[in-house]
Short mmCIF file of C-alpha atoms and ligand atoms in Angstrom, two decimals:
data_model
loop_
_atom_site.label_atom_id
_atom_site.label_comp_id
_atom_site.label_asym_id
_atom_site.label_seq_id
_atom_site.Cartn_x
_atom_site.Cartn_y
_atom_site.Cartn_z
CA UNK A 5 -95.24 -75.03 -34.76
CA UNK A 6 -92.71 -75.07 -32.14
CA UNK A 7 -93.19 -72.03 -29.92
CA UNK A 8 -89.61 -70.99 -29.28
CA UNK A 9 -87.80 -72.01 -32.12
CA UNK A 10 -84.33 -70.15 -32.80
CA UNK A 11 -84.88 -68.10 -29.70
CA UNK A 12 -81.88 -67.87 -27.37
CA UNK A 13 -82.35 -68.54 -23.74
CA UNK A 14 -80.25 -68.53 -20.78
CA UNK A 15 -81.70 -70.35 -17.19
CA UNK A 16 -79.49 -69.84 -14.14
CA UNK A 17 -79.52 -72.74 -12.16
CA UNK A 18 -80.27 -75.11 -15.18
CA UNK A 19 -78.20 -78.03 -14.95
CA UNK A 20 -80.98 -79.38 -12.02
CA UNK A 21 -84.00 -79.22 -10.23
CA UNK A 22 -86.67 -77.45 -12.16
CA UNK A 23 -84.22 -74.76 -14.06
CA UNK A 24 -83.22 -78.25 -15.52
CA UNK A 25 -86.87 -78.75 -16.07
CA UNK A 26 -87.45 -75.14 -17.93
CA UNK A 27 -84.20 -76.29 -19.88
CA UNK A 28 -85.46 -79.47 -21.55
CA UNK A 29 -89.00 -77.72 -22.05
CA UNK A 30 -87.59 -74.52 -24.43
CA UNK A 31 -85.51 -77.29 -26.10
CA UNK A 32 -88.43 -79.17 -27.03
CA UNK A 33 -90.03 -75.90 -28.08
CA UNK A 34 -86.75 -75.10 -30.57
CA UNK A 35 -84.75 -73.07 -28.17
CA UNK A 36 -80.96 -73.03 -28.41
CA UNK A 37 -80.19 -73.10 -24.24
CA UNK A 38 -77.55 -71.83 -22.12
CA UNK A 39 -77.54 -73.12 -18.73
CA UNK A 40 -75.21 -71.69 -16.00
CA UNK A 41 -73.97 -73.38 -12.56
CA UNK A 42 -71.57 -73.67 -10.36
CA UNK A 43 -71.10 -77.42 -11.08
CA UNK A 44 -69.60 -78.19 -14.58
CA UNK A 45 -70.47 -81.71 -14.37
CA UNK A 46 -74.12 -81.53 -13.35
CA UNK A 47 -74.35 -78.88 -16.53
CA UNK A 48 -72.79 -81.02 -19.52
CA UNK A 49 -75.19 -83.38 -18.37
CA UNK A 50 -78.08 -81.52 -18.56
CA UNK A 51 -76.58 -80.14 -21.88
CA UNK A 52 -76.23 -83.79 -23.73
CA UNK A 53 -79.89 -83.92 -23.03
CA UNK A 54 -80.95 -80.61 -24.69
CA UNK A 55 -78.53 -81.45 -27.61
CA UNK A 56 -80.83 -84.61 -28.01
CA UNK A 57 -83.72 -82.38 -28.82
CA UNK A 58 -81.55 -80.89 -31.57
CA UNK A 59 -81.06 -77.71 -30.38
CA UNK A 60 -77.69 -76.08 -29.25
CA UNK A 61 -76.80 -75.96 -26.05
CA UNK A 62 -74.36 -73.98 -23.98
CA UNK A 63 -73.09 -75.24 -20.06
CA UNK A 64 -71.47 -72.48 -18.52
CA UNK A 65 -69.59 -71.97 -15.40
CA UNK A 66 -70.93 -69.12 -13.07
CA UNK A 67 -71.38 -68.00 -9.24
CA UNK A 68 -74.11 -65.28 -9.96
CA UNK A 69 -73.57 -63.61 -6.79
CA UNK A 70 -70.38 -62.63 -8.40
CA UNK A 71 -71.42 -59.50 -10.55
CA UNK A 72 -67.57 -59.93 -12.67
CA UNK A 73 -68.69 -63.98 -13.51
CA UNK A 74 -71.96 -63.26 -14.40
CA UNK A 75 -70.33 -60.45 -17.01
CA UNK A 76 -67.91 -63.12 -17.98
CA UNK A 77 -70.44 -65.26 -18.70
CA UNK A 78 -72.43 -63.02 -20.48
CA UNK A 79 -69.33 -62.52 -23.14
CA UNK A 80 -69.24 -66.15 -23.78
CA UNK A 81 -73.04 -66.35 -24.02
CA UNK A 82 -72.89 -63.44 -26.55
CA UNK A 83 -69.57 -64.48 -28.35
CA UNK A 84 -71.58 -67.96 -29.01
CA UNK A 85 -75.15 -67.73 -29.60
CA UNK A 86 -74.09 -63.22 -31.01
CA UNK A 87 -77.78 -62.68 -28.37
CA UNK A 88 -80.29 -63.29 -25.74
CA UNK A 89 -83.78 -63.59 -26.06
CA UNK A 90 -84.68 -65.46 -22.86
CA UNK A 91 -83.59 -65.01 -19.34
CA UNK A 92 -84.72 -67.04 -16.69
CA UNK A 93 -83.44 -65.79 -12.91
CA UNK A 94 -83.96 -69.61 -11.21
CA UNK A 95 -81.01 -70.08 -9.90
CA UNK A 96 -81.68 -69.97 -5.77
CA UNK A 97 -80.98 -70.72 -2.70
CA UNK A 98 -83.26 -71.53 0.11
CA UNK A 99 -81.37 -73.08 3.15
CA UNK A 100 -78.21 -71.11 4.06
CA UNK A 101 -77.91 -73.36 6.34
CA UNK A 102 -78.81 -76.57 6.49
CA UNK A 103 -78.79 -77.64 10.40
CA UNK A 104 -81.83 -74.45 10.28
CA UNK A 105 -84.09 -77.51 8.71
CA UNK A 106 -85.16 -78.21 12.14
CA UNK A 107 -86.50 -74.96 13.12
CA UNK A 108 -88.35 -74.58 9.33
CA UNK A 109 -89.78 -77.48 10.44
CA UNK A 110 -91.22 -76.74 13.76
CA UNK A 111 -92.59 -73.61 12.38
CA UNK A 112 -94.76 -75.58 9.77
CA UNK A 113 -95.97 -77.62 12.03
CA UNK A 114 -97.49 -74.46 13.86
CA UNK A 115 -98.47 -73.00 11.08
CA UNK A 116 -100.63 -75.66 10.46
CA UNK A 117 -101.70 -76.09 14.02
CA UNK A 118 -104.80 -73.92 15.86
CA UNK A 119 -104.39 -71.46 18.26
CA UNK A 120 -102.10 -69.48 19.30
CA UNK A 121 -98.55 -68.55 17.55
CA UNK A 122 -95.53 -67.10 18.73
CA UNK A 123 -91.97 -66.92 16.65
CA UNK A 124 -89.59 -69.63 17.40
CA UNK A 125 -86.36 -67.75 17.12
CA UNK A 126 -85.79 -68.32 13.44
CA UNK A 127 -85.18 -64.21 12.93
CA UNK A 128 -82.76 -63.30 16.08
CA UNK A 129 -80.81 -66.67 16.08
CA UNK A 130 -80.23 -65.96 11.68
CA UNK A 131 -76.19 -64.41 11.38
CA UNK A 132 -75.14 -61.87 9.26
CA UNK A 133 -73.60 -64.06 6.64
CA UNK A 134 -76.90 -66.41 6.58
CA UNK A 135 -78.78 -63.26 5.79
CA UNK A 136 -75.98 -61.98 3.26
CA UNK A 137 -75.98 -65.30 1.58
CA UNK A 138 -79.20 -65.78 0.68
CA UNK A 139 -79.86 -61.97 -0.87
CA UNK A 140 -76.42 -62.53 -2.77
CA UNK A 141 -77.31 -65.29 -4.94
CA UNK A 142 -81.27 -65.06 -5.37
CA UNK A 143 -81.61 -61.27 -5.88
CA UNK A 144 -77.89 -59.98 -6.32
CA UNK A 145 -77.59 -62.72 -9.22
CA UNK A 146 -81.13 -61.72 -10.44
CA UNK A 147 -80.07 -58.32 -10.73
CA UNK A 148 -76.85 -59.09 -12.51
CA UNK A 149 -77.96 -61.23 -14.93
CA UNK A 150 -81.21 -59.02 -15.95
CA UNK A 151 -79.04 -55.85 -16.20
CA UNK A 152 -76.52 -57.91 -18.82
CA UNK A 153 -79.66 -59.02 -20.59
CA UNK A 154 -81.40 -55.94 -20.67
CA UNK A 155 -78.52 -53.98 -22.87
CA UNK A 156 -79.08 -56.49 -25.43
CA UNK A 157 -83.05 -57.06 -24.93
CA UNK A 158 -83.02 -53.13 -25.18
CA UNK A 159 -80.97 -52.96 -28.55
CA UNK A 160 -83.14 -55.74 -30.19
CA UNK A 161 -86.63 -54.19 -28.31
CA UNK A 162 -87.27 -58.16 -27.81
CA UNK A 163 -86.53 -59.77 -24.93
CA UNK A 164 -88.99 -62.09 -22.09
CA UNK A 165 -87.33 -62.37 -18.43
CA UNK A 166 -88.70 -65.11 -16.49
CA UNK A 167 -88.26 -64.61 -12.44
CA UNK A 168 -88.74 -67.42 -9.96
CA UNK A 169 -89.69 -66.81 -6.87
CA UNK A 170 -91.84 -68.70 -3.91
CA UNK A 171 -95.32 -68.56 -2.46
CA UNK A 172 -92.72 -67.45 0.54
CA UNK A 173 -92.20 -64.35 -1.28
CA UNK A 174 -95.77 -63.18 -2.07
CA UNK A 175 -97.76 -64.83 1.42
CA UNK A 176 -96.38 -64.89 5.27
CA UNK A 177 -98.78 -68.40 5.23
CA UNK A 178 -95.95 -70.67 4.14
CA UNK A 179 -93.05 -68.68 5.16
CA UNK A 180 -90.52 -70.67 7.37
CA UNK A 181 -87.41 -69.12 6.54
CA UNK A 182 -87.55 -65.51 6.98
CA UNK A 183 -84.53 -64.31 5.04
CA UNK A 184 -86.06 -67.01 1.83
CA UNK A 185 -89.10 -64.66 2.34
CA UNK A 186 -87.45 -61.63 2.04
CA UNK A 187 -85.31 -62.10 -0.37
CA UNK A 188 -88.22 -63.67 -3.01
CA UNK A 189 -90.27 -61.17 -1.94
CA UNK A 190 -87.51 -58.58 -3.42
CA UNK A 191 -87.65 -59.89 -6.44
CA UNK A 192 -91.75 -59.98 -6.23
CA UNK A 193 -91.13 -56.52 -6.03
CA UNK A 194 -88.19 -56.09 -8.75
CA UNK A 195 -90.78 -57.93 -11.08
CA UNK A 196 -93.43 -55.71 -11.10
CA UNK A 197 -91.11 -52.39 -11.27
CA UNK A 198 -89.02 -53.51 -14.07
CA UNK A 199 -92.15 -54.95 -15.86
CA UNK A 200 -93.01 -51.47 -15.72
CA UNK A 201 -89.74 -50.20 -16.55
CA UNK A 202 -88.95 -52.04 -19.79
CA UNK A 203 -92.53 -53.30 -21.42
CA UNK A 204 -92.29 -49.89 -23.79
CA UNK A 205 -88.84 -51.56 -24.77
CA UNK A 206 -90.29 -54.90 -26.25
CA UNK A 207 -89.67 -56.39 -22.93
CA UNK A 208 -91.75 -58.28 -20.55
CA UNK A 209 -90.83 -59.61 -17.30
CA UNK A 210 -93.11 -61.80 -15.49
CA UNK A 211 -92.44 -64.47 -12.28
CA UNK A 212 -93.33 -67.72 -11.32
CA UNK A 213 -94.05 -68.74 -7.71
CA UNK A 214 -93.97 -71.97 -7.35
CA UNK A 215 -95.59 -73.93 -3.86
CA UNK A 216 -94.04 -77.00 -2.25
CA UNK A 217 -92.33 -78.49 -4.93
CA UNK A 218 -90.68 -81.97 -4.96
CA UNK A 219 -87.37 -81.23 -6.36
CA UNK A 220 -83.99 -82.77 -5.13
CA UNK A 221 -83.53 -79.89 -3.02
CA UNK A 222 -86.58 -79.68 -1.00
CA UNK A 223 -86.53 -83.35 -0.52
CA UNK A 224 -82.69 -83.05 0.99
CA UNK A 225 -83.35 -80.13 2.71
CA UNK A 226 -86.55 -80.53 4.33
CA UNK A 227 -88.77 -83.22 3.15
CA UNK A 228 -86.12 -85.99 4.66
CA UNK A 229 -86.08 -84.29 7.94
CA UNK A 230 -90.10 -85.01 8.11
CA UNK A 231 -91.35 -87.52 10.24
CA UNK A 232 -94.81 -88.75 8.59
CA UNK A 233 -97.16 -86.71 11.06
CA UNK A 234 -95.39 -83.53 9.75
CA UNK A 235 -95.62 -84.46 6.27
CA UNK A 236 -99.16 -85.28 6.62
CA UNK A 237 -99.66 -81.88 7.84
CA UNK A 238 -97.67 -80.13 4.81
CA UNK A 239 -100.23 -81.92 2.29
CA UNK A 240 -103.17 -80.52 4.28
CA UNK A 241 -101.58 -76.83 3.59
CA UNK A 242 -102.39 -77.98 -0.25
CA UNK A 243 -105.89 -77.67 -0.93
CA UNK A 244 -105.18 -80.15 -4.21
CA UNK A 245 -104.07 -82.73 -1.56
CA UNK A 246 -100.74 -83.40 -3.27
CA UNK A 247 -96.67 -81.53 -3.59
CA UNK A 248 -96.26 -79.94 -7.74
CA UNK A 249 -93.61 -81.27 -9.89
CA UNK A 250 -91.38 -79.56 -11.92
CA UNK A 251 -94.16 -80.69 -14.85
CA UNK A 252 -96.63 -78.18 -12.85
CA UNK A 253 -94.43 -75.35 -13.99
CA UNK A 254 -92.78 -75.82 -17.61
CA UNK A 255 -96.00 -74.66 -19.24
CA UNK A 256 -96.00 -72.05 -17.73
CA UNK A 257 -92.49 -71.06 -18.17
CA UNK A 258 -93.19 -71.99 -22.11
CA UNK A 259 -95.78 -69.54 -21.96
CA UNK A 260 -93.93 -66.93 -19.97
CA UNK A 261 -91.07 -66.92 -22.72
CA UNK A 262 -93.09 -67.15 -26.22
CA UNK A 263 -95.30 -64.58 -27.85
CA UNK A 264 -98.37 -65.96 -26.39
CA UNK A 265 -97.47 -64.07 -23.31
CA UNK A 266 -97.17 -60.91 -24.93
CA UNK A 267 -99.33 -58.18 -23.03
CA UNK A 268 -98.90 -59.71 -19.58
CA UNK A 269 -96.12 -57.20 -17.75
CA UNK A 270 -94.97 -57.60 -14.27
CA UNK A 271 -97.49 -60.49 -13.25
CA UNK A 272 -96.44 -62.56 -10.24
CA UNK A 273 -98.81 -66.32 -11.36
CA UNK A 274 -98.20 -69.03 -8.95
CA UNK A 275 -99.24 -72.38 -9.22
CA UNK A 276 -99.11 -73.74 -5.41
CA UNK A 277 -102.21 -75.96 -5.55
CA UNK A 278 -104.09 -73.36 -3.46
CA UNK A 279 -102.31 -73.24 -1.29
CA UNK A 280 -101.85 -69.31 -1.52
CA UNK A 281 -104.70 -67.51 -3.60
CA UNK A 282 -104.83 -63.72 -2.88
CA UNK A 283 -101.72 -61.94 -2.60
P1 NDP B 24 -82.16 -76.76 -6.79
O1 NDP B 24 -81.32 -76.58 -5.58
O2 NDP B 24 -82.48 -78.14 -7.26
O3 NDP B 24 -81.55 -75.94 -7.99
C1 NDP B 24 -80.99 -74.70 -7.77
C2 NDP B 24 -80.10 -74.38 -8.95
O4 NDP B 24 -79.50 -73.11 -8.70
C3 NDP B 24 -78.99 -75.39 -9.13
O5 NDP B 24 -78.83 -75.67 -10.49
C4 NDP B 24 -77.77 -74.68 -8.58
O6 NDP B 24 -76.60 -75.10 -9.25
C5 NDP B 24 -78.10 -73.23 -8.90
N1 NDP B 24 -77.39 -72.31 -8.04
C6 NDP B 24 -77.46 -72.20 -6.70
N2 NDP B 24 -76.65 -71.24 -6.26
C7 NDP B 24 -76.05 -70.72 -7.36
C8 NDP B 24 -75.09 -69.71 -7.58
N3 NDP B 24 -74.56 -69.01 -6.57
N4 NDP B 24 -74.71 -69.44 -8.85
C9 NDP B 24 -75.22 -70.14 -9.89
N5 NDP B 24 -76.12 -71.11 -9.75
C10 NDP B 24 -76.53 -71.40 -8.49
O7 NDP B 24 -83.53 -75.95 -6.47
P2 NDP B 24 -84.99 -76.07 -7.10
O8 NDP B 24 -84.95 -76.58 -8.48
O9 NDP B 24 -85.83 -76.74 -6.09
O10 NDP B 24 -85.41 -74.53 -7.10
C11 NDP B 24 -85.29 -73.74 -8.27
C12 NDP B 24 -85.85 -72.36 -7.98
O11 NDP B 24 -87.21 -72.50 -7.55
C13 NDP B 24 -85.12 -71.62 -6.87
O12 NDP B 24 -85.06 -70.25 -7.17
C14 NDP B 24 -86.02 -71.85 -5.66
O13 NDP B 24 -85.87 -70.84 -4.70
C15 NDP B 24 -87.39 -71.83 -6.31
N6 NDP B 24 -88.40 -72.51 -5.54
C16 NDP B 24 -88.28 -73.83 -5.19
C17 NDP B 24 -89.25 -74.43 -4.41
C18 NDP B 24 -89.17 -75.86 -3.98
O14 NDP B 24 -90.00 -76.25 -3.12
N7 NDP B 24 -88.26 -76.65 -4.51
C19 NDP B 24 -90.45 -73.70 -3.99
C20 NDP B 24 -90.48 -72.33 -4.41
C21 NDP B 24 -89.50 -71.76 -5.16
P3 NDP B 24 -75.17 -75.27 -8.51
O15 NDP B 24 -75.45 -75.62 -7.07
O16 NDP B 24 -74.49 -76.37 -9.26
O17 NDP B 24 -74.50 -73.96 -8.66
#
């Protein structure tokens, strides 16, 4: 029995990297899929592959930092599928600036080295729009996609929302971007209040934080930057001796989205390969 079958879901982010991942996953598990990007190309890609498990899909155009596109968006979601049942807030950002690699870096290498630690400058050398940035698409566009959500979720009293977020939001240990931290960390927090808020609805909200992760993205952004000292050092952070794939999540994000999940509200579950364990 497939666990998701004629459900409607919607994953930001999900024409790559593991919102692509979650994508494919609901398919398999009967989902009809909406994905949403800024890259139209990328997203009828990813679409042709959930059509394959014959399901529907839908690729659709959005900045979600833009509160009017994700509204847009919404109406064609609505005007197509006529309802959500699945929202998954992955779309992210976590380098608002790229050249910053090298100072992420350095401050993983001392957070895996003894002794001593002082900051590195990451905080007082970060501008305004760096800051900005990275709060505008991972919790502005979290915010604007669960409150269009919600106000069908509510009229239905069904609805699962699916958060990701990062061991940097929930542990200081493998934080090397301090406005990444901050920003996941807000939506840590926006979990566990709207999990509150809505469960009497019908509605549970739940988040994933995931730990180093070999997607495209953390291999472009940081991973390629490594010389082979440094990325020895990054596997000894991880207890299981090895970076997660995208196939360390999707279970998870099955489970988060079907009935088995149920009576879990506001839980923050984060497979990282130890690297974090109380938070
Ligand atoms: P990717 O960069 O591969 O994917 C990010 C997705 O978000 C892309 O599909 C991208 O599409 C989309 N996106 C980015 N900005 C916007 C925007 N403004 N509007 C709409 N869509 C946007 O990242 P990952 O797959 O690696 O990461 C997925 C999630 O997991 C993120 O939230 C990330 O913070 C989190 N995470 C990742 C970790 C890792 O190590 N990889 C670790 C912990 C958490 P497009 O650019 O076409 O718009």
């Amino acid at each position: 029995m497939k666990k998701l079958k004629d459900r409607v879901a919607l994953i930001t982010g999900g024409g790559r990297g593991l919102g692509q991942a979650i994508a494919l996953a609901y398919a398999k598990e009967g989902a009809n899929v909406a994905i949403c990007g800024r890259n139209i190309g990328v997203l009828e890609e990813t679409a042709r592959q959930i059509e394959a498990e014959g399901v529907e899909a839908l690729p659709l155009t959005c900045d979600v930092s833009s509160s009017a596109q994700v509204h847009a968006m919404f109406e064609k979601l609505l005007n197509h599928f006529g309802t959500i049942d699945i929202l998954v807030n992955n779309a992210g950002i976590f380098r608002s600036d790229p050249a910053g690699a090298k100072d992420r870096i350095n401050h993983l290498d001392l957070v895996t080295k003894p002794g001593p630690r002082y900051s590195l400058g990451i905080t007082k050398s970060l501008t305004d729009e760096q800051w900005h940035d990275m709060f505008r698409v991972n919790v502005d566009g979290t915010f604007y996609c669960t409150r269009e959500a919600l106000r069908v979720m509510e009229s239905k009293h069904y609805g699962k929302i699916v958060n990701i977020v990062s061991i940097s939001g929930i542990s200081s240990r493998s934080s090397h971007s301090p406005n990444y931290a901050a920003a996941k960390g807000a939506i840590v927090a926006l979990t566990r209040s709207l999990g509150h808020e809505v469960a009497g609805a019908g509605i549970t909200v739940n988040a994933i934080a995931p730990g180093y992760l070999m997607t495209e993205e953390f291999k472009n952004g940081l991973y390629n930057a490594m010389n082979e000292d440094q990325r020895q050092r990054l596997l000894q952070l991880v207890p299981l001796g090895r970076l997660s794939t995208v196939d360390d999540y999707t279970p998870l994000a099955v489970f988060l989205a079907s009935s088995d999940s149920d009576y879990l509200v506001g839980q923050i579950i984060s497979p990282n390969g130890g690297v974090v364990i109380e938070f």
